[in-house]
Structures are given as C-alpha cells and as structure tokens.
Tab-separated table of C-alpha atoms in Angstrom:
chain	number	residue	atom	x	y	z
A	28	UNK	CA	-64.007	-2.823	-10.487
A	29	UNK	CA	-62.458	0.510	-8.665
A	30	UNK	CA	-58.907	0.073	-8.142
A	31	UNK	CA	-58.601	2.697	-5.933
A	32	UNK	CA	-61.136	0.397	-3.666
A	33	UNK	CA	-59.107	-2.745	-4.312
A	34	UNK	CA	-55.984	-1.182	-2.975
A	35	UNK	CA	-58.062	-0.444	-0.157
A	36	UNK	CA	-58.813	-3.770	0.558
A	37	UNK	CA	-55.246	-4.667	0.039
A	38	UNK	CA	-53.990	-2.222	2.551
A	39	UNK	CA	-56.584	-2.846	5.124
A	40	UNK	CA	-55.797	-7.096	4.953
A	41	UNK	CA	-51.687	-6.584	4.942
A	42	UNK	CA	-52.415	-3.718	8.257
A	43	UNK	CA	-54.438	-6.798	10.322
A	44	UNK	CA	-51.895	-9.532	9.069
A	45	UNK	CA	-49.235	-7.360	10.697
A	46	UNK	CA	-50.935	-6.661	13.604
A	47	UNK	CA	-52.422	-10.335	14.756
A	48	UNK	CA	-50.624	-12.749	12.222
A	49	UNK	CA	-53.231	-14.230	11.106
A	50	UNK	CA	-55.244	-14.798	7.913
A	51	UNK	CA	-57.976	-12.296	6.937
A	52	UNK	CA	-61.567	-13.047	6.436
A	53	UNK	CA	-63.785	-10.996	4.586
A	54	UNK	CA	-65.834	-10.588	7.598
A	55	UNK	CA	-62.843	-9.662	9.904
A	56	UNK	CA	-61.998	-6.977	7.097
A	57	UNK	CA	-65.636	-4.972	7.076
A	58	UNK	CA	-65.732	-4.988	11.138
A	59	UNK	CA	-62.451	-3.525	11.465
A	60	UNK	CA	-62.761	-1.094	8.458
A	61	UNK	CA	-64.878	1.336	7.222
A	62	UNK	CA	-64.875	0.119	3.357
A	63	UNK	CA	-67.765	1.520	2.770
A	64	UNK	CA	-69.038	-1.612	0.472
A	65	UNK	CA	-71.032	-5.150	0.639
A	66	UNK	CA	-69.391	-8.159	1.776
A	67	UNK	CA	-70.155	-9.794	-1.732
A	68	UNK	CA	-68.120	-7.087	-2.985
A	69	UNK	CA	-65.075	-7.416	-0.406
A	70	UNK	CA	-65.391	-10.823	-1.370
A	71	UNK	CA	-65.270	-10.209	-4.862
A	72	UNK	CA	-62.199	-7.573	-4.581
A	73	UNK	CA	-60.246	-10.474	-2.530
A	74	UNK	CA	-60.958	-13.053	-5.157
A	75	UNK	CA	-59.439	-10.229	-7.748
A	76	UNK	CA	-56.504	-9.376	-5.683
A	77	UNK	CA	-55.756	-13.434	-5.290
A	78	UNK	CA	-55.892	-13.264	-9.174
A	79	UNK	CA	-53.440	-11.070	-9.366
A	80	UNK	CA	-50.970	-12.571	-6.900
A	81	UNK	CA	-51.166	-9.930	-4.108
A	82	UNK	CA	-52.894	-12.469	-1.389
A	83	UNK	CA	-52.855	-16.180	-0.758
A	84	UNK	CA	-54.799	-18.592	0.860
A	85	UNK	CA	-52.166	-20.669	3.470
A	86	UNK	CA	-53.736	-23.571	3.481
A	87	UNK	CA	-56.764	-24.557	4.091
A	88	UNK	CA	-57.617	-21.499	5.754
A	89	UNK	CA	-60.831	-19.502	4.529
A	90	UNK	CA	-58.605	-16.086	5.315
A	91	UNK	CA	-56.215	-14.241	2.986
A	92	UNK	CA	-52.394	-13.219	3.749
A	93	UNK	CA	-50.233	-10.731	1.529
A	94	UNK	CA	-47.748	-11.964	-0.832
A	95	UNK	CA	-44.161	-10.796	-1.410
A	96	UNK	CA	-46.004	-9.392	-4.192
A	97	UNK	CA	-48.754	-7.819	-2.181
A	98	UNK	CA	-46.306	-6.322	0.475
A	99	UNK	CA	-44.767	-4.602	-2.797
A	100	UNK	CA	-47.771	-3.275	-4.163
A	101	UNK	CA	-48.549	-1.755	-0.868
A	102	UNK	CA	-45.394	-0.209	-0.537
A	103	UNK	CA	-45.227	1.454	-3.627
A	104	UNK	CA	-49.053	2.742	-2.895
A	105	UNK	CA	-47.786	4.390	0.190
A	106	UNK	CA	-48.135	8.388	0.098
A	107	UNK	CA	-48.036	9.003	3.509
A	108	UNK	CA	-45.890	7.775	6.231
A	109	UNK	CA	-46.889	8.095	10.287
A	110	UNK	CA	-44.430	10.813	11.431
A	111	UNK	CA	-42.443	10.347	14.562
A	112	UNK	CA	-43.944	12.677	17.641
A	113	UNK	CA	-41.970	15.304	18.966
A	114	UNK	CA	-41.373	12.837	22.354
A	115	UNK	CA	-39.410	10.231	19.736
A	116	UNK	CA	-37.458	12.495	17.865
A	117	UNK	CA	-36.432	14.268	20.836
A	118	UNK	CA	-35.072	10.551	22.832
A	119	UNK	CA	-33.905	10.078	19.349
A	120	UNK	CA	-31.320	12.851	19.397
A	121	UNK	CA	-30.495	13.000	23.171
A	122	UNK	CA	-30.032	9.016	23.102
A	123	UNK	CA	-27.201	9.873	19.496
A	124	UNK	CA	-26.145	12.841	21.136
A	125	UNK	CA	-24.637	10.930	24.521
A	126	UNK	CA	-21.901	9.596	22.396
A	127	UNK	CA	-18.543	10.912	21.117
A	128	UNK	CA	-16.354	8.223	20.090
A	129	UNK	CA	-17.658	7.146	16.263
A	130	UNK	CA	-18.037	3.355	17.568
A	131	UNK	CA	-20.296	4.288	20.620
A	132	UNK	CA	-22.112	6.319	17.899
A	133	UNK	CA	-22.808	3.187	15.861
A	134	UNK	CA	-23.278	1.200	18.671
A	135	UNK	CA	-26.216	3.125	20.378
A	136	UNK	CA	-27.558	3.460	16.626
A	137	UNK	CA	-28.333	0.006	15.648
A	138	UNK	CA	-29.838	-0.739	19.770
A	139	UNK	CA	-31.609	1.909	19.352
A	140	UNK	CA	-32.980	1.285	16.207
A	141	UNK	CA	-33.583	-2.276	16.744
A	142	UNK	CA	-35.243	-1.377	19.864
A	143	UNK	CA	-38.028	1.542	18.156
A	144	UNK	CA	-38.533	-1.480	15.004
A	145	UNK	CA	-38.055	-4.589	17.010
A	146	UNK	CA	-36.529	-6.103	14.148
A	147	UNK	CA	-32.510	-6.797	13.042
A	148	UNK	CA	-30.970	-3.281	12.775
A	149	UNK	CA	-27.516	-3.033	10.691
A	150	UNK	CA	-25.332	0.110	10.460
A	151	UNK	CA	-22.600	0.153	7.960
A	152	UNK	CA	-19.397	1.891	9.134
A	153	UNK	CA	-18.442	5.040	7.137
A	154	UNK	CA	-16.408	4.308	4.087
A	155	UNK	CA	-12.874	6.155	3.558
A	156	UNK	CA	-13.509	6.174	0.005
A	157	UNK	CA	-16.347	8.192	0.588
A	158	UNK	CA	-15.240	10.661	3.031
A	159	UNK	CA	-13.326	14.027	3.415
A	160	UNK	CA	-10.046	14.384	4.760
A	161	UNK	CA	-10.487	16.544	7.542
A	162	UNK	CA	-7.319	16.963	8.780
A	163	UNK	CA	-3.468	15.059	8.777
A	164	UNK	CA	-1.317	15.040	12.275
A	165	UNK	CA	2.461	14.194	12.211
A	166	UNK	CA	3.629	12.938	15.317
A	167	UNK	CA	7.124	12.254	15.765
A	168	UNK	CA	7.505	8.613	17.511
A	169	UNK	CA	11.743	8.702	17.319
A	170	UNK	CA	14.496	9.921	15.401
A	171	UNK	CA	13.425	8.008	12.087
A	172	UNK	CA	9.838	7.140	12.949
A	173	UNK	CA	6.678	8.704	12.189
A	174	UNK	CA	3.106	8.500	12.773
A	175	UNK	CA	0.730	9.700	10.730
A	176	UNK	CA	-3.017	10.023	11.635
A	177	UNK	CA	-5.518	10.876	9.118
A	178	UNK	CA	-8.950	12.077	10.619
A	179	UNK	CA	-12.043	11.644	8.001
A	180	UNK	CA	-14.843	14.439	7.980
A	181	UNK	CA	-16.932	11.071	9.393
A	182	UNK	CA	-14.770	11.107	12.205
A	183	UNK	CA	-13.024	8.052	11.105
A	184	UNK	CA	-9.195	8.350	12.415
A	185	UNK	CA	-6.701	5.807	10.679
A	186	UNK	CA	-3.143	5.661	12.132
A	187	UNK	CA	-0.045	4.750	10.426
A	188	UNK	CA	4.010	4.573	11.141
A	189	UNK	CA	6.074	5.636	8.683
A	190	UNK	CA	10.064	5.300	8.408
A	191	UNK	CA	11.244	8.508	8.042
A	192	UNK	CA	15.340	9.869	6.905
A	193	UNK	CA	14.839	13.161	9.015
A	194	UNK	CA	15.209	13.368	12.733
A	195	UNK	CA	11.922	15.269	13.382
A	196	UNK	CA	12.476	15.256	17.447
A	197	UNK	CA	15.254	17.950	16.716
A	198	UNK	CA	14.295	21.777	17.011
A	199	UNK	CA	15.422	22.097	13.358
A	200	UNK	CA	13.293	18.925	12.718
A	201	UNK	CA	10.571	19.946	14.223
A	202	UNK	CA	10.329	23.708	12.134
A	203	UNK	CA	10.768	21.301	9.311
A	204	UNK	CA	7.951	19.360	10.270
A	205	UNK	CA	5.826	22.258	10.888
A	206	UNK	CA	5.646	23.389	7.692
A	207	UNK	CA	5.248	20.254	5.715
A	208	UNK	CA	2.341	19.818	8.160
A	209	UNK	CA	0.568	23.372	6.800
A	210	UNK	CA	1.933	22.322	3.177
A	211	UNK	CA	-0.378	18.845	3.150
A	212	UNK	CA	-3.038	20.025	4.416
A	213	UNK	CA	-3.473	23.083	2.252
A	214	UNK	CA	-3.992	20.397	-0.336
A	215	UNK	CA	-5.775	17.606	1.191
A	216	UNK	CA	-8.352	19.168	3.646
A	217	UNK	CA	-11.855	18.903	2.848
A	218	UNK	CA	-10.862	16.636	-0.230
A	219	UNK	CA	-12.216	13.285	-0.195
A	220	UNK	CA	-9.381	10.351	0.064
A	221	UNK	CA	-8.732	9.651	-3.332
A	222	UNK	CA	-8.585	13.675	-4.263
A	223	UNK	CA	-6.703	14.077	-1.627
A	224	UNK	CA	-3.879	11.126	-2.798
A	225	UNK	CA	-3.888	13.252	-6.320
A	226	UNK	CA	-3.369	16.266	-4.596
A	227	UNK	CA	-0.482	14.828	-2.816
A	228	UNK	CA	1.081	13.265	-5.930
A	229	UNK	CA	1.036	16.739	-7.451
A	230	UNK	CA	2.893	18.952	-5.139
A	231	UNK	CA	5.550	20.934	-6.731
A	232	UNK	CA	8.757	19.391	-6.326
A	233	UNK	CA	11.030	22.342	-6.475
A	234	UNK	CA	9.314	23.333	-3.102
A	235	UNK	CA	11.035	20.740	-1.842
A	236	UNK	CA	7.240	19.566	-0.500
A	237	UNK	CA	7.377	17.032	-2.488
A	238	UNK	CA	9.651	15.004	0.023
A	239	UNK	CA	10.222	11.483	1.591
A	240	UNK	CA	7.828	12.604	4.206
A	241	UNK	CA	5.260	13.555	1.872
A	242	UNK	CA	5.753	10.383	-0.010
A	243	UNK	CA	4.993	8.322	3.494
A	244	UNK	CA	1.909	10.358	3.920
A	245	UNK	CA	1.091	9.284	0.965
A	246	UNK	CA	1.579	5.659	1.486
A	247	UNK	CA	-0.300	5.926	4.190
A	248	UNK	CA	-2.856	7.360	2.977
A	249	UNK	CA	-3.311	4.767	0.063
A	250	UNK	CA	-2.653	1.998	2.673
A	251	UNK	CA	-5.722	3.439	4.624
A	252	UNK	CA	-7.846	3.603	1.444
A	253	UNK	CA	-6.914	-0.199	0.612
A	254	UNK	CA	-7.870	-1.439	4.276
A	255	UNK	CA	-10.602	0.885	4.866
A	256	UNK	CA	-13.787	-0.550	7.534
A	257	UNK	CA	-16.199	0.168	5.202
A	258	UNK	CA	-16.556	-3.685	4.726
A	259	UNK	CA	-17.137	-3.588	9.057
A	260	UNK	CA	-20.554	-3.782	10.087
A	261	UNK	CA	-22.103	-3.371	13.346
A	262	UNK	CA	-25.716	-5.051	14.280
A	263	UNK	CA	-27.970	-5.445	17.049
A	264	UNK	CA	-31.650	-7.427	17.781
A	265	UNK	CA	-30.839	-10.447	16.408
A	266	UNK	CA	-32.847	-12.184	19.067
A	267	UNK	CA	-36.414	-9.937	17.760
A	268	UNK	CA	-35.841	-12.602	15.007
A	269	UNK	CA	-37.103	-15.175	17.660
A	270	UNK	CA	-40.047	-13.270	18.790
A	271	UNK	CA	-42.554	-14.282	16.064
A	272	UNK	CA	-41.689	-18.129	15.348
A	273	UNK	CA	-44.658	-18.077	13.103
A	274	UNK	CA	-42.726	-15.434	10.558
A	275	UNK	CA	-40.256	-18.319	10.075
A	276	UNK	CA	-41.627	-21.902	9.963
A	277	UNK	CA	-39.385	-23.600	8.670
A	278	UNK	CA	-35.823	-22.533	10.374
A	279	UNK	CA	-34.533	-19.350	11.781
A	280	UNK	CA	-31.055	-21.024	10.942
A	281	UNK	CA	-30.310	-19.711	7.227
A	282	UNK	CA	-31.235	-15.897	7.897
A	283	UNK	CA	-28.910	-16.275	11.342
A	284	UNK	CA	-26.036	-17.752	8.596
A	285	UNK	CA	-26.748	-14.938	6.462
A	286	UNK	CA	-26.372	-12.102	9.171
A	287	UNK	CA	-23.183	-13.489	10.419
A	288	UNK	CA	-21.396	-12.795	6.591
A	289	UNK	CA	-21.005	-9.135	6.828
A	290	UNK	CA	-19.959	-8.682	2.579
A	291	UNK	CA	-23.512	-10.048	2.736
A	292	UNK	CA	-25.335	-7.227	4.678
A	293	UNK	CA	-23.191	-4.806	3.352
A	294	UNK	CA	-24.430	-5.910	-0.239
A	295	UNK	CA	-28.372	-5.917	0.689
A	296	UNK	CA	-27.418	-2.391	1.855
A	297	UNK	CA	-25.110	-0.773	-0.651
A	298	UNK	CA	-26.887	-1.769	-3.294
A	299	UNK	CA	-30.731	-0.387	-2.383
A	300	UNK	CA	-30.659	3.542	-1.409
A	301	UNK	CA	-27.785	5.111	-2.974
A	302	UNK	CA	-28.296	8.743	-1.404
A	303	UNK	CA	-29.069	10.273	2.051
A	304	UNK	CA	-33.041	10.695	2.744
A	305	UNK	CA	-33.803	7.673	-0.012
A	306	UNK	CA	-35.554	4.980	1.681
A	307	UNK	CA	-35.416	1.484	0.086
A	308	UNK	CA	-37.303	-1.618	0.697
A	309	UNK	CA	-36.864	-5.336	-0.817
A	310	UNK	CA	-39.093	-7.347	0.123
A	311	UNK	CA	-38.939	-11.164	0.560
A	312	UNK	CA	-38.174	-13.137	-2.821
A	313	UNK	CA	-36.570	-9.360	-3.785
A	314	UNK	CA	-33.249	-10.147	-1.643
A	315	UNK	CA	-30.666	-11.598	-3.721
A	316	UNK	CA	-29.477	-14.040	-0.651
A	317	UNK	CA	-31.816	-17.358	-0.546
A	318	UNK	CA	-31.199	-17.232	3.069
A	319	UNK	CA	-33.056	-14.048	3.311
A	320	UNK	CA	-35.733	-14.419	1.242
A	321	UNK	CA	-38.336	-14.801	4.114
A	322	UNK	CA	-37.583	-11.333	5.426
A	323	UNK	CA	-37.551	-8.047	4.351
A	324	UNK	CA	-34.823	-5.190	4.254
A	325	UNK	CA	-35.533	-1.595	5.043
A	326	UNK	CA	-32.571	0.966	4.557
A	327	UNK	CA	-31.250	4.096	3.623
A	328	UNK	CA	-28.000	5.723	3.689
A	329	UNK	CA	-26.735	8.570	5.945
A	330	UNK	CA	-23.707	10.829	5.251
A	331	UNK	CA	-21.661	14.076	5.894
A	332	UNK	CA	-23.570	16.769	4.707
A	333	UNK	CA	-24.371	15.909	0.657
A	334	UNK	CA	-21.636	13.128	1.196
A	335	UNK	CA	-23.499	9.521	1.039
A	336	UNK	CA	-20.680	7.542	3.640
A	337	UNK	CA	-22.853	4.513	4.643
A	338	UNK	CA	-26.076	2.821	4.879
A	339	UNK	CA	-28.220	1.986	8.185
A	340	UNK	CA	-31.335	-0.279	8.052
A	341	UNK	CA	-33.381	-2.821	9.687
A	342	UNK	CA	-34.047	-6.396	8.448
A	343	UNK	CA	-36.407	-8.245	9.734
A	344	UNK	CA	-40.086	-10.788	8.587
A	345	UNK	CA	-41.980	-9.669	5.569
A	346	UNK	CA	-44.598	-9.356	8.212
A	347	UNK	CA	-43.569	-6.138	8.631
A	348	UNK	CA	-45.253	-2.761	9.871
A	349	UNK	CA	-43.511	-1.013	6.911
A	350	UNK	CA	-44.733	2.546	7.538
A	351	UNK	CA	-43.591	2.991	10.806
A	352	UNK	CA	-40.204	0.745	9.943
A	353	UNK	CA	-39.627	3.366	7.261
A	354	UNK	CA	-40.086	6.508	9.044
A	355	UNK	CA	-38.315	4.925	11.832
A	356	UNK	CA	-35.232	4.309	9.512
A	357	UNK	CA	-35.248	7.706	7.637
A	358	UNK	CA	-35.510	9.363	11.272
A	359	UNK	CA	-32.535	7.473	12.770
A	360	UNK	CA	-30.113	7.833	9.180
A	361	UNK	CA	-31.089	11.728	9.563
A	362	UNK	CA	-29.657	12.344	13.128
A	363	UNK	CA	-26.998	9.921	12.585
A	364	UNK	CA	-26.217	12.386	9.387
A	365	UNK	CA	-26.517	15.083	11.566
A	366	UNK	CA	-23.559	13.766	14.155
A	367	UNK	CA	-21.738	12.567	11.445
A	368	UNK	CA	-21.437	15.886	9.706
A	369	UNK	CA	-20.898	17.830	13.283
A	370	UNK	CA	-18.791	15.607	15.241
C-alpha cells in the first residue's frame, strides 16, 4: 500500500471535515478529489488509516473524522503553507502600524488575529527578563524623592520612586544628577535586565558612581524584574468558541475556565515555540490542561530583533484549518516583531 497515497487520503478527509463538519464517505472523498484511484481502494486506504488511529468512525456514521492523532500526522506532513496575499499582509501592517502605546499594540494584535483565524487569539506581554534596557530617566519628584523609569527595548516602561539623601532639584543637584544619569547608562543600555543589574553592582566605587542613587536604581531595577507583566496576558474572540457548538458537545464551560487562568495560557504558550519564526502546534489530547484537550493551540513567539520576548497564538477546536491558522500566526508574530524591535 503507497503511503504517499494514504497520506493523501488523510489530507483530503481532515480538509472536508474542516470545511463542512461532517464525517467523510469514501464517495464524498473521490468527487471532491482527484485521487486518482478506485473506490475499493479509497476504501481500503480508510480502513488502513482507521487501523492506525488517524480516523474514527463517530458513531454509527458510515463517514470517517480525523483523530487527535490524525490532525498530528497531517501536520507534521505539511511542506507547504498557503501564503498570505499582498492585500493581507499589507492591512496586516497598516492595521499594527496605527498604534503607539505597547498596550494598543497588543490590543489590536490579538482582534486582529482572532478576527483573520476566527478562533481564541492570546498575546503574551513582553517579558523584562527577556528584554534590553533601552534607556534609564531620573526625574527629580522633591528634595529627597526620585523617580526612576526604566524603558525596555520592547517598549515596556516600568516606573519606580526612590528615597533619595541628595537634593537633586538644586542646580548643584541637578549637575550631580546629570552625570550619574550618563554614568548608568554607559553600563546598562542595550543590556538585557539582569546584565544590566550586574553591570550596576560593578561600578567602580572610587568614582564615587557607585552611590545611594545608584544603589536605588538598582533596587528598582530588581523590583521591576521581580514584578515584571510577563505573567499578563491579553486575549480576544472568545465568543468564535461559540460559533461551531458541534466542535464542543459536551460543554464550552471547562475551556472558558481554562482561558480565564492566565499562568495557564501563558504555560500552553511558553512552553511550545521557544524562538521567533518557530511555529508550534499541540493538538487536542497534546495540551497538558484537561480543560483544553478538545482544542488545539497554534503559537509562536515574537521578539526584538534575535531577542525571543513573548509568545502570540490562537487556540481554538481541533477542527481546525491549520495551514492557514499557521501562516496566519507566523505573519502576525513577524510584524508584531517588527514594531517591537522599531518602536
């Protein structure tokens, strides 16, 4: 028996299940597809692939649907992927490119992937960890108070107050301030957060750098690092959940649990595509959450430049066009990359 032909047959029964949800006949399958064979031999090549695991019968039905199994196997047999046309890519970047604020960003990401997929679209906010320090502002608030606001190469901006033993507000205060400004960030800029808190702890002490102010930057930057967002979330299309009752039989109500425990997204996305362009898919009884084991996730992760920050993706049925889902996700992470590393 070819295997080549059996994947065929495969690929052809888990395209019509996605498109009309419903189980595939041997019939349905040689009218819709050039195979290029009998029907005793589709027939045979479905009673092989049923062997196997890859389809089921539901039922009593005389049609065949994929299995977690068979959705697997036809992922990993995918070589090609449908490209985006010009028209998407370019609403893709003029929809990312409207926004300026790194929340707005976010925010039209996951609509507007959850609108090109119609399915669940999550977008992990960049991690501190992770990121660059792109620059440190000292902003005198009062004669012993201190902000200091640390902007990430993500364009993530933490803000913290810091008590402070020199009046900063004075002229002389001010010089003062001025330089230890150029002094920390000749050592932290372009570092990522946790080089840049060695670099800090290193500063010679005889240049007198080394100084209560530096030592509040320094808490604050540590304090930053400890309370980063990276465990914040941001999702939208919950309700595409709801368009396909038949996906979910049973209850909607444990994958609407599960997408209301952030740690838990963040875990079905951290732990799939671990660098920028990857493109990871688990599949049904694949997802470590029992909640989620009727649907599928789909996600990559997006960065600044070669820096992998955070993870975007779609989750959604394991009725799922997957070709189009991934090349819709891989699109979206790149020109989310793209602000990320420009903005």
């Amino acid at each position: 028996m070819s295997t080549e032909r059996r994947m065929a047959v495969l690929s052809a029964i888990v395209e019509d299940y996605v498109h009309t949800s419903e189980p595939v006949g041997s019939r349905a399958l040689l009218e819709r597809h050039q195979l290029g064979v009998s029907a005793a031999t589709v027939r045979n090549d479905m009673a092989a692939l049923e062997d196997e695991g890859l389809i089921v019968a539901p039922h009593t039905s005389a049609g065949r649907i994929p299995t977690d199994a068979g959705y697997r196997t036809f992922v990993d047999q995918l070589s090609t992927l449908k490209p985006m046309s010009r028209a998407e890519r370019s609403a893709i970047a003029q929809f990312l490119e409207g926004a300026d604020a790194l929340d707005e960003v976010l925010d039209r990401t996951v609509r507007l992937l959850a609108t090109l997929t119609r399915q669940v679209a999550v977008v992990q906010y960049p991690s501190l960890t992770r990121s660059t320090v792109r620059h440190v502002e000292l902003v005198p608030m009062s004669s012993s108070r201190l902000m200091v606001v640390v902007i990430t190469g993500s364009g993530r901006v933490e803000q913290r107050v810091i008590t402070t033993e020199t009046d900063y507000t004075t002229p002389a205060g001010a010089d003062e301030l001025a330089t230890a400004r150029t002094q920390i960030n000749a050592v932290v800029t372009e570092r990522r957060l946790g080089e840049a808190v060695t670099a800090l702890r290193t500063l010679d002490d005889d240049e007198r750098t080394r100084s209560s102010l530096t030592d509040g930057v320094l808490a604050a930057i540590e304090e930053a690092a400890r309370e980063e967002s990276a465990s914040r979330v941001t999702l939208a299309g919950t309700a595409n959940l709801a368009r396909t009752p038949s996906d979910f039989p049973l209850t909607l109500e444990p994958v609407l649990d599960a997408l209301e425990q952030h740690v838990v997204l963040l875990r079905l996305l951290g732990t799939q595509a671990e660098q920028t362009g990857e493109v990871a898919v688990r599949i049904g009884s694949e997802n470590p959450v029992s909640g989620l084991q009727t649907t599928s996730v789909v996600s990559t992760g997006y960065g600044a430049g070669d820096e992998l920050v955070g993870h975007v993706g779609v989750l959604g049925p394991t009725r799922m066009n997957y070709p189009a889902t991934i090349s819709q996700v891989r699109a979206v992470a790149t020109y989310l990359s793209r602000i990320i590393t420009t903005g």
